[in-house]
XYZ file of C-alpha atoms in Angstrom:
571
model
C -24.680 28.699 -82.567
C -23.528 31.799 -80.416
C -25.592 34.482 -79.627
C -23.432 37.145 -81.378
C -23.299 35.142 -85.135
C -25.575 36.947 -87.795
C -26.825 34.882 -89.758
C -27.230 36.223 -93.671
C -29.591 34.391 -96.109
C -28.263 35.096 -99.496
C -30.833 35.023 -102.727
C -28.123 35.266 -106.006
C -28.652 32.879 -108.854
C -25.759 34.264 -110.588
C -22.649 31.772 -108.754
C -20.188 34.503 -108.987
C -22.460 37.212 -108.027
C -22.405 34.881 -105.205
C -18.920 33.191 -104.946
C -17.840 37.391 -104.562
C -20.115 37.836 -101.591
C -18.240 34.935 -99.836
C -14.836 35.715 -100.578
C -15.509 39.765 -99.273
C -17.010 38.113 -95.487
C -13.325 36.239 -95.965
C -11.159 38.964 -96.678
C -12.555 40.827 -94.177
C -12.389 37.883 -91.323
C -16.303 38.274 -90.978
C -16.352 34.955 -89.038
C -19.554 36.290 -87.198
C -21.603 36.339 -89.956
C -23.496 32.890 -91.278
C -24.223 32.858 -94.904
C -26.872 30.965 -96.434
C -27.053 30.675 -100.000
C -30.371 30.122 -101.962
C -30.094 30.128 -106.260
C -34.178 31.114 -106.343
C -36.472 33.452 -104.243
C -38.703 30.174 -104.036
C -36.459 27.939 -102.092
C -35.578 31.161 -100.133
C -38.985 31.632 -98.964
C -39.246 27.873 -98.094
C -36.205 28.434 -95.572
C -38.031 31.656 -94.608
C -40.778 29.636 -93.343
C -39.167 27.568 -90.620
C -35.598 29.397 -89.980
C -34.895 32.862 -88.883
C -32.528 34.984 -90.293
C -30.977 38.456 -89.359
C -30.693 39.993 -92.570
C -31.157 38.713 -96.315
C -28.835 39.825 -99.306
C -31.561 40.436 -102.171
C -30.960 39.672 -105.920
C -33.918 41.830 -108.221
C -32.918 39.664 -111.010
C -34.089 36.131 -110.346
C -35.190 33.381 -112.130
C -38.890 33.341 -110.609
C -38.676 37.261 -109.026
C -37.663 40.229 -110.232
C -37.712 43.906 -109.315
C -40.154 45.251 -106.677
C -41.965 41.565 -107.350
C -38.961 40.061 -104.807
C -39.272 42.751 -102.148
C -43.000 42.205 -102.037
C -43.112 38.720 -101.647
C -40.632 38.577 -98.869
C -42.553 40.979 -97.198
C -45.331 38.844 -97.501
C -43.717 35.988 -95.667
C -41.945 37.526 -92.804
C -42.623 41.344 -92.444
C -40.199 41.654 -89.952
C -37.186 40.488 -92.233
C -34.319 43.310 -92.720
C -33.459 42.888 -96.000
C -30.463 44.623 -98.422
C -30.818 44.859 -102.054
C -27.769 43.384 -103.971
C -28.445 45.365 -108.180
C -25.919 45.891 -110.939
C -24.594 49.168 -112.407
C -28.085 49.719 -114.240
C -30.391 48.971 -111.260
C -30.110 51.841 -108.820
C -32.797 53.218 -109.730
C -34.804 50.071 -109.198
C -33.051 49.547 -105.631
C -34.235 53.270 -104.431
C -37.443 52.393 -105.223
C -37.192 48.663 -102.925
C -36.518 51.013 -99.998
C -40.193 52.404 -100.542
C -41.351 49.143 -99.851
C -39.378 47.409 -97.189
C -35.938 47.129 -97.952
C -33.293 48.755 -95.380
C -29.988 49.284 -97.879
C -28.802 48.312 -100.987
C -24.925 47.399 -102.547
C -23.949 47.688 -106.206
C -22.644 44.515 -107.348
C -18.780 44.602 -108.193
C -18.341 47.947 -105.885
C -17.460 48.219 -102.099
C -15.564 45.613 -99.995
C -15.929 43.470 -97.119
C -15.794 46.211 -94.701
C -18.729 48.011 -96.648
C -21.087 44.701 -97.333
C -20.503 43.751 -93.197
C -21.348 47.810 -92.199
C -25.027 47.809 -95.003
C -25.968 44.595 -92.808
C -25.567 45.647 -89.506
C -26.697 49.037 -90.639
C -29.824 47.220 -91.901
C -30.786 44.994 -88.935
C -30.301 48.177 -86.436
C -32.535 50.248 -88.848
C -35.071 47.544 -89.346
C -35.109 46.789 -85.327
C -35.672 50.333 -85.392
C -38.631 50.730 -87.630
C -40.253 47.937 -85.966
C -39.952 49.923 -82.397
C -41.742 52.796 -83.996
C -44.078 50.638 -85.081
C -44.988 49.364 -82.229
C -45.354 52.559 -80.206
C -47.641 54.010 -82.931
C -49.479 51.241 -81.594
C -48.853 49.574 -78.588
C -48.961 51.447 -75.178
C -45.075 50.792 -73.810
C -45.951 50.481 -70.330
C -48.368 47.848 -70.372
C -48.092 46.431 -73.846
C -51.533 46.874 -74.221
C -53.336 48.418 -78.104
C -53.014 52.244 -77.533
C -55.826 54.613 -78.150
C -54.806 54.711 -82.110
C -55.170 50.418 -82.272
C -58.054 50.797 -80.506
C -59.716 53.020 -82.691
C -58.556 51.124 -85.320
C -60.190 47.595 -83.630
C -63.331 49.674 -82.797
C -63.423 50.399 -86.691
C -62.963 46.482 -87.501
C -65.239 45.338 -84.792
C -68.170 47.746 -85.879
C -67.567 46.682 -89.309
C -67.842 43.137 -88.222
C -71.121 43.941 -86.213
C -72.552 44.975 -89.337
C -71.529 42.042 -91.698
C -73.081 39.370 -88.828
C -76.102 41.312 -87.447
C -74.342 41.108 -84.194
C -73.612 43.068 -81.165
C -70.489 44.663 -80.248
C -70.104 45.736 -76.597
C -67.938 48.938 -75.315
C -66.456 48.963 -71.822
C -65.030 52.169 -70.802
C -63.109 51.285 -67.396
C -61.450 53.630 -64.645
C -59.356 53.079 -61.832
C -61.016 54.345 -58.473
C -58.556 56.833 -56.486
C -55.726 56.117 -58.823
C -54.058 59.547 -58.226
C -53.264 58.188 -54.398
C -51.791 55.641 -55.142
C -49.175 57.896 -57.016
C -48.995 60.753 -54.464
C -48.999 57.955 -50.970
C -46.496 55.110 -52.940
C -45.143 57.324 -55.998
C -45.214 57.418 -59.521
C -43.101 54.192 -60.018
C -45.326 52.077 -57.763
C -48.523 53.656 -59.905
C -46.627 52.160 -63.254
C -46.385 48.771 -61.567
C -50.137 48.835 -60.660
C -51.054 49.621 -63.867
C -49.097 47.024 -65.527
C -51.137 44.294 -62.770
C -54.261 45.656 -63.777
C -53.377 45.203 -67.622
C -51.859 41.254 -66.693
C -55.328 41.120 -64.982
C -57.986 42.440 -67.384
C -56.394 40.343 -70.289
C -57.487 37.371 -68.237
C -61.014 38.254 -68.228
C -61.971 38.713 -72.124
C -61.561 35.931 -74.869
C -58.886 35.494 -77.056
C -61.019 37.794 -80.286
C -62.088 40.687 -77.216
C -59.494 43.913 -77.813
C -58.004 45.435 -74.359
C -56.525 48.965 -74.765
C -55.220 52.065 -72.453
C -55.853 55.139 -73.633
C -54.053 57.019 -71.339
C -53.759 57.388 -67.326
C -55.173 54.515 -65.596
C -58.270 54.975 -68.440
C -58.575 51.166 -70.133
C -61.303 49.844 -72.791
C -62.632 46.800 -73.304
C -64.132 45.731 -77.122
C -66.308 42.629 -76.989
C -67.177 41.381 -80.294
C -70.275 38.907 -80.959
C -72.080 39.036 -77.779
C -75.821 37.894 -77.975
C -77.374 39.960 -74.557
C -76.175 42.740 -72.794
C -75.960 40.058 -70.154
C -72.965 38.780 -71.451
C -71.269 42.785 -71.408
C -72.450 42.379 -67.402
C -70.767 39.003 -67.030
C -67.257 40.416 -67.884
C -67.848 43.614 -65.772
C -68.505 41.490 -62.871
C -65.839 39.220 -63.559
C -63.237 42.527 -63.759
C -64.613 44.103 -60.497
C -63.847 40.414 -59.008
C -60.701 39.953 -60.298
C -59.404 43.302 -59.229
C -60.890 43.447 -55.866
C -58.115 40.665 -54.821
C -54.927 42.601 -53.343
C -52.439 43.618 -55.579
C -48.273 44.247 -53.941
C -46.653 47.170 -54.322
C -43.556 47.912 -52.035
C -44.157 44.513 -50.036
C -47.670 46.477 -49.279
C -51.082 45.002 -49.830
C -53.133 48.154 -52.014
C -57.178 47.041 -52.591
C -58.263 49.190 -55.626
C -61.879 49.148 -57.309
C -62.806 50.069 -61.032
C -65.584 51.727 -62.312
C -67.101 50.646 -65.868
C -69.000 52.035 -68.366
C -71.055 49.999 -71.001
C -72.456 51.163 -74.197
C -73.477 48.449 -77.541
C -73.093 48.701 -80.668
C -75.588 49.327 -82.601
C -78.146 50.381 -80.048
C -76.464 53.010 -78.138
C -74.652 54.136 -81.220
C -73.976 54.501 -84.584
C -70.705 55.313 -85.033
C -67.393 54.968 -83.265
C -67.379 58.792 -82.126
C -70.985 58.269 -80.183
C -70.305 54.908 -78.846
C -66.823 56.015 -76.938
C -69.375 59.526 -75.591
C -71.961 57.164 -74.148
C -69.791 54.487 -73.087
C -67.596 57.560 -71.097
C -71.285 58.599 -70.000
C -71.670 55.282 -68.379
C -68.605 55.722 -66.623
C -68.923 58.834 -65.362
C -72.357 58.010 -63.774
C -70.999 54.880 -62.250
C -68.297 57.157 -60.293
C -70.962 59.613 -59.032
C -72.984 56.400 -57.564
C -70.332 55.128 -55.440
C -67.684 53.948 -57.737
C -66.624 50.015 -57.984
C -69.893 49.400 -59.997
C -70.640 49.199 -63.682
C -73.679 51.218 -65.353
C -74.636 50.475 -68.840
C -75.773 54.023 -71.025
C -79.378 55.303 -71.074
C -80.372 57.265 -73.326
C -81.323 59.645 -70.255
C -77.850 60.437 -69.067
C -76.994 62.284 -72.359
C -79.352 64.492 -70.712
C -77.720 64.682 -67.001
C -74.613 65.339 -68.793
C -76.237 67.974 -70.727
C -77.310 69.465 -67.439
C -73.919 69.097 -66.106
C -72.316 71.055 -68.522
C -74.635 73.616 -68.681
C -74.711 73.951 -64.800
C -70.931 74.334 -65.223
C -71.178 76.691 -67.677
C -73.254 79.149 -65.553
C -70.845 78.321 -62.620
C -68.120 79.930 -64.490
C -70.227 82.955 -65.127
C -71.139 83.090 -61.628
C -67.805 83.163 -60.566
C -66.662 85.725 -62.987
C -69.866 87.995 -61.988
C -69.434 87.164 -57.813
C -72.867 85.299 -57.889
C -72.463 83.505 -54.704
C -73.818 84.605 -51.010
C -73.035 83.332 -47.424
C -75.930 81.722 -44.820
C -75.119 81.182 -41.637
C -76.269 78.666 -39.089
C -75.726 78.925 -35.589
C -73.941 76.753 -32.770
C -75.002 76.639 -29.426
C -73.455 75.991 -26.366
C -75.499 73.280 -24.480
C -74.422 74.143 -20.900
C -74.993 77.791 -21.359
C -77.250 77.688 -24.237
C -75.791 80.413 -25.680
C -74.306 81.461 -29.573
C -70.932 80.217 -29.730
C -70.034 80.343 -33.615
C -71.732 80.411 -36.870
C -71.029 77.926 -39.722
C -70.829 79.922 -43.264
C -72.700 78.005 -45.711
C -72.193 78.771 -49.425
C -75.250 79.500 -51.944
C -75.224 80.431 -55.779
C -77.551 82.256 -56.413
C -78.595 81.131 -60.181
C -80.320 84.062 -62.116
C -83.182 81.088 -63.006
C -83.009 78.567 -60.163
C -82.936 80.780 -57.484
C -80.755 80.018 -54.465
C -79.098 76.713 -54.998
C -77.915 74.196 -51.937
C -73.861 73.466 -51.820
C -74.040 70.489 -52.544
C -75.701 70.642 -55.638
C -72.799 72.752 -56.892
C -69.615 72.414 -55.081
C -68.663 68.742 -56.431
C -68.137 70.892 -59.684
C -66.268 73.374 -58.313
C -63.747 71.081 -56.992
C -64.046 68.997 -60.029
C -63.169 72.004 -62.405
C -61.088 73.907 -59.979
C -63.023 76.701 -59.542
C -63.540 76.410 -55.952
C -59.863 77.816 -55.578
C -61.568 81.509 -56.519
C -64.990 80.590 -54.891
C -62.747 79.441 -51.270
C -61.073 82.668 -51.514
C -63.602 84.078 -51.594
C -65.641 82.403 -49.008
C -62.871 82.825 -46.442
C -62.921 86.448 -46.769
C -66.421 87.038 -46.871
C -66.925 85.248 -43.497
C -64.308 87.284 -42.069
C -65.557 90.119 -42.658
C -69.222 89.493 -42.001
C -67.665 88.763 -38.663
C -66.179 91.889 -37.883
C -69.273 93.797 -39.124
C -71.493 91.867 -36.346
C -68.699 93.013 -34.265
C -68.625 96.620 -34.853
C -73.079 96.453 -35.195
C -72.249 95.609 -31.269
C -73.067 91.758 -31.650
C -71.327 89.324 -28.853
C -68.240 87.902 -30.579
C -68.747 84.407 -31.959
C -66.096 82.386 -34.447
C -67.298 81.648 -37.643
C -66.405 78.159 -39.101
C -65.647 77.848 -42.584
C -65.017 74.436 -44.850
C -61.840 74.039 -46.422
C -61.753 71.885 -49.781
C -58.563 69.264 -50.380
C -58.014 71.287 -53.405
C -57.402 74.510 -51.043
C -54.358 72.007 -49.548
C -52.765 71.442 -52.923
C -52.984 73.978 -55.249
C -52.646 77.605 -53.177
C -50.548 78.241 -50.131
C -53.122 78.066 -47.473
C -51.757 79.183 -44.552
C -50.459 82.829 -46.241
C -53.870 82.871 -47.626
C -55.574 82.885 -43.971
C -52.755 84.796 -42.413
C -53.650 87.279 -45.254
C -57.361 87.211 -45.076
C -57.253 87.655 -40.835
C -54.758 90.706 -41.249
C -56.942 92.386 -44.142
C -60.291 92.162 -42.027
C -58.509 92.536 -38.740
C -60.094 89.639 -37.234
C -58.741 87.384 -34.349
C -57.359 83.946 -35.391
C -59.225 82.927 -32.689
C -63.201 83.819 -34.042
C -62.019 81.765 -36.908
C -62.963 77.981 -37.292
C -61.991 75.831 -40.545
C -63.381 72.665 -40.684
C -61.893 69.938 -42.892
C -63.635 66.229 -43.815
C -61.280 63.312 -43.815
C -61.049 62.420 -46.429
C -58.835 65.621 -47.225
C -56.742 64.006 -44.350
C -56.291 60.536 -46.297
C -54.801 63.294 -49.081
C -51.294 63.737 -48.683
C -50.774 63.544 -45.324
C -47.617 65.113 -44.292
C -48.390 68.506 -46.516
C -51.869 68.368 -44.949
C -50.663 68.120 -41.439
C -48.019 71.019 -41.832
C -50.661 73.160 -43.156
C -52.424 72.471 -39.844
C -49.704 72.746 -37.506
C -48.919 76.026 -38.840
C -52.866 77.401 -38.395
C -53.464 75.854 -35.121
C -50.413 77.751 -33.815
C -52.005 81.181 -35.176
C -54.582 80.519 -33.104
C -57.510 79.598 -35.992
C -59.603 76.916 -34.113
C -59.296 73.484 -36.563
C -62.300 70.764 -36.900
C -62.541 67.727 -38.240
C -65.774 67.634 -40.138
C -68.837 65.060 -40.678
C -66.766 62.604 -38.601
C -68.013 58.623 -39.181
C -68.780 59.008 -42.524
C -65.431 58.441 -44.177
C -62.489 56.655 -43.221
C -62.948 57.225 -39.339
C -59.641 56.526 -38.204
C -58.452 57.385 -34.636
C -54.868 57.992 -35.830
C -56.203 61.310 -37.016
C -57.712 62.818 -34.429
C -54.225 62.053 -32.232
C -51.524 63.112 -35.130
C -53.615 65.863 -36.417
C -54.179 69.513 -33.933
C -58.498 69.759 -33.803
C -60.059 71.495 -31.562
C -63.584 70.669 -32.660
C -64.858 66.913 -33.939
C -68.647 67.711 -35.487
C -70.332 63.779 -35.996
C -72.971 63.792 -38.927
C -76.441 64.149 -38.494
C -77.148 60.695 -39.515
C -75.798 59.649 -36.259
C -78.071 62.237 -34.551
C -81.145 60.739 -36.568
C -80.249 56.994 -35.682
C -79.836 57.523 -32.224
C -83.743 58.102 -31.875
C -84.700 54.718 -33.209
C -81.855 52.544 -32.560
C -79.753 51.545 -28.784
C -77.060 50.552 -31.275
C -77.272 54.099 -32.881
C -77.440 55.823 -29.212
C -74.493 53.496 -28.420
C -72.491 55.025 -31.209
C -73.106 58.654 -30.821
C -72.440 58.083 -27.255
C -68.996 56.797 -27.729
C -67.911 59.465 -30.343
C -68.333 62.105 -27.679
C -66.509 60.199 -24.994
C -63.772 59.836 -27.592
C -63.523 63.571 -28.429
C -63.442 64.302 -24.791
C -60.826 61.808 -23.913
C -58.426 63.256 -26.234
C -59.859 66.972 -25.218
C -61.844 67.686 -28.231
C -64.689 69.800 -28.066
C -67.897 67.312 -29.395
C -70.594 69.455 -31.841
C -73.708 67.841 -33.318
C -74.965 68.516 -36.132
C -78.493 67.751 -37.461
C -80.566 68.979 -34.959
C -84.327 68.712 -35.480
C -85.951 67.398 -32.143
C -86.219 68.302 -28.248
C -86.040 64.426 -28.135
C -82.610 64.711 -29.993
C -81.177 67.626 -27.400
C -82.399 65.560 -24.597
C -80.540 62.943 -25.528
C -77.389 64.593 -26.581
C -76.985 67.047 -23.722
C -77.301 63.394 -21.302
C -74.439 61.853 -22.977
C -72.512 65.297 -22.602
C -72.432 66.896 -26.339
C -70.982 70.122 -26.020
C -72.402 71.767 -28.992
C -75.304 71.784 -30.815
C -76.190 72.269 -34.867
C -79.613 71.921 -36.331
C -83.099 73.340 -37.739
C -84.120 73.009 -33.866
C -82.516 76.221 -33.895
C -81.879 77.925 -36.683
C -82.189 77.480 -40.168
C -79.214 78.808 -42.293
C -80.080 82.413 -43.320
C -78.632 85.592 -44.427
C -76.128 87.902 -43.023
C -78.941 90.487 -42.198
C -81.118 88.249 -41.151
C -78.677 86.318 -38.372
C -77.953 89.905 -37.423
C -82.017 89.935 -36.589
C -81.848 87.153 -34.904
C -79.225 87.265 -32.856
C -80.627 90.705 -31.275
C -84.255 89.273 -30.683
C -83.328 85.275 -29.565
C -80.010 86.032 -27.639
C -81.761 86.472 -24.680
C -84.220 83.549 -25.051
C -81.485 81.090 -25.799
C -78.873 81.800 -22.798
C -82.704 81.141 -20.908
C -83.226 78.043 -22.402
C -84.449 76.411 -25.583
């Protein structure tokens, strides 16, 4: 049969009811459309069971069926089935009331033509195509063809139920895609869809047939295992998903590795309803990202409370920001030929009305994570500045001061006017200004980062890269990107004591930096032992509590009058 034939299935027990139906595809030349004929809705369903059939023509008055009675059962059968109601002169009312419950169209007997029965079929197949598409994407995620977040909730519902019924244990998997949004801003948005459509093909081969995989959105995806005995089990297909995705996936003829992080909350233990199962299941989640990411975590009842914290410590960070709550420490850097102050590093505080002063980095991962540390860099940048010109005019030596840039400070505000700004309004010299940037800011969107650069380096603002080793440590950055400066972590300082391998290391980081003219700063500094060892293999720069500690503006005014002279002496 060809592809473009319709084929009808015609219910009409009446023979010239039906005999007029025939003759009208005739006078038309309908020879596209197929008609079946069936006398009863009985045999009709029998057919129904083993052949397909575009559209069916509909009798209400049949020997075994009549009325809504006909609709119903043929819904029964094959819910997809467009279907158009054939009724006489009295009926109409009747064959309104089929629409409400499945039927596409419906044709008075004895009125119409040809050219009006042909246009209700193809009028009812379209529409009934139609409905089903809707249907599905109330449901069904179109990109992946996975349950969307309204299925799910509806399988949740079922599989919670089903928990109950069995005394058995239903297990939540709340999964995220590691570093997702690079894959969209290095490849594009069209090679992100085809990821996440791998990752779908993939996670449906690592639950049983009865498990429920959904996306809810994003590269967010659930997992619903039903009738689990141990929370073993829950493990086992968390393990089996970080395996399966850790295998290379192609996009653009490229090899991509991406991890997953889960989170794993059961039913009924960690939660007695659908609304507190998805919380802690997301809490799970969101403590497997902040330890390391490509890991599972199942919920504990004490990381309600971390989250508590973490909202309320957000929260006050807002208010701090509103009411300017943060201060500036600076550490100094010093020169290890001359031994004298070179630069300060501006260190960022909060000072919390209860906690006291609190360290950076127990509050700047939430300002990048809300966004707030667009304000708080502003800031930052211009109270450095200025603190530098003050020392300046209170008849201090000049020294740069180095401030830390945050990837966020790349993407969402124009840098470079920002600097060129902030220099002009504090009349300081590009060249007392440092900004030091980590790299993984560099693995970021790399051509807009390295503009950005270019376009400071050339004012004359001095450019580091930051805590070099412990990211991605590639040596393609330090020759495509303009630095001045590379600063090597302190846990390279700290190994270098106790290991030849870590001396080894720290060695060949500062021949590196020099062989590509970079000046070499370490940071970390706690020992003579340390600075013996870093001014043989030729650091230029020195960081650390052997020093200084960070302190206040004032107070590194203090300083620098009473230990200047001791310092250019010797340490």
């Amino acid at each position: 049969m060809a592809a473009s034939e319709i084929k009808v299935l015609l219910v009409e027990d009446n023979p010239g009811d039906a005999r007029l139906v025939q003759e009208m595809f005739v006078d038309v030349n309908a020879s596209e459309f197929v008609l079946t004929h069936m006398s009863t809705l009985a045999d009709a369903l029998d057919v129904l069971k083993n052949e397909n059939f575009d559209v069916m023509l509909l009798d209400l008055s049949l020997p075994d069926a009549h009325g809504i009675d006909a609709v119903n059962q043929v819904m029964n059968i094959v819910p997809k089935q467009a279907i158009v109601i054939l009724s006489g002169n009295n009926d109409s009312e009747l064959a309104i009331e089929a629409l409400q419950y499945g039927a596409q169209d419906y044709l008075v007997k004895g009125l119409g033509d040809g050219n009006l029965l042909t246009r209700a079929l193809r009028y009812a197949i379209e529409r009934k195509r139609s409905e089903e598409r809707l249907a599905y994407l109330a449901q069904y995620d179109p990109l992946t063809g996975l349950p969307n977040r309204a299925l799910f909730h509806d399988r949740m519902m079922a599989a919670m139920r089903h928990a109950e019924r069995h005394n058995s244990v239903t297990a939540l998997l709340f999964l995220d895609l590691d570093h997702f949004k690079d894959i969209n801003d290095t490849l594009g948005h069209t090679a992100g869809d085809e990821l996440l459509k791998d990752v779908a093909k993939r996670l449906q081969g690592c639950i049983r047939e009865e498990d429920t995989i959904a996306r809810l959105g994003g590269d967010e995806f659930t997992v619903i295992l039903q009738d689990i005995s141990h929370r073993e089990d829950a493990a086992e297909v968390a393990e089996k998903i970080l395996a399966t995705l850790s295998k290379p996936f192609i996009l653009k003829d490229e090899k991509v590795f991406v991890t997953i992080s889960i989170g794993i909350a059961g039913y009924p233990s960690c939660g007695k309803n659908a609304e507190a199962l998805i919380q802690n299941a997301d809490t799970a989640l969101y403590r497997a990202k902040s330890e390391g990411r490509n890991n599972y975590k199942f919920f504990e009842t004490e990381m309600n409370m971390a989250v508590s914290d973490r909202m309320t410590m957000i929260n006050d960070l807002r208010h701090a920001v509103h009411k300017k709550d943060f201060i500036l420490f600076y550490q100094p850097l010093i020169d290890t030929s001359s031994n004298k102050v070179t630069g300060v590093e501006a260190l960022l505080r909060w000072h919390h009305p209860e906690r006291g002063l609190i360290p950076a980095k127990d509050f700047v991962p939430l300002l990048e994570e809300t966004g707030l540390i667009i304000s708080v860099g502003e800031w930052v940048l211009n109270e450095a500045c200025r603190q530098n010109m003050l020392w300046q005019q209170d008849g201090l030596p000049p020294v740069y001061v180095s401030v830390n840039l945050s990837v966020r400070q790349f993407h969402k505000c124009d840098l470079v006017n920002m600097v060129v700004n902030t220099l002009k309004k504090n009349q300081l010299d590009p060249h007392l200004l440092q900004l030091e940037v980590t790299e993984s800011i560099l693995m970021d969107n790399t051509k807009r980062t390295l503009e950005a650069l270019d376009k400071l380096r050339k004012l004359g603002v001095r450019l580091a890269i930051d805590d070099f080793g412990t990211g991605y440590s590639s040596i393609s950055y330090l020759k495509e990107y303009p630095f001045n400066i590379l600063k090597f972590d302190q846990s390279f300082v700290q190994d270098m004591e106790h290991s030849i391998n870590g001396a080894a290391i720290v060695a060949a980081v500062i021949n590196l930096g020099h062989s590509i003219n970079m000046s070499v700063v370490a940071e970390g500094v706690e020992t003579h032992h340390q600075l013996n060892m870093l001014n043989e293999r030729g650091c230029d720069h020195i960081q650390g509590h052997l020093f200084a500690h960070p302190m206040s503006a004032k107070n590194f005014t203090q300083w620098m009058k009473q230990k200047t002279s001791s310092l250019q002496k010797g340490c």
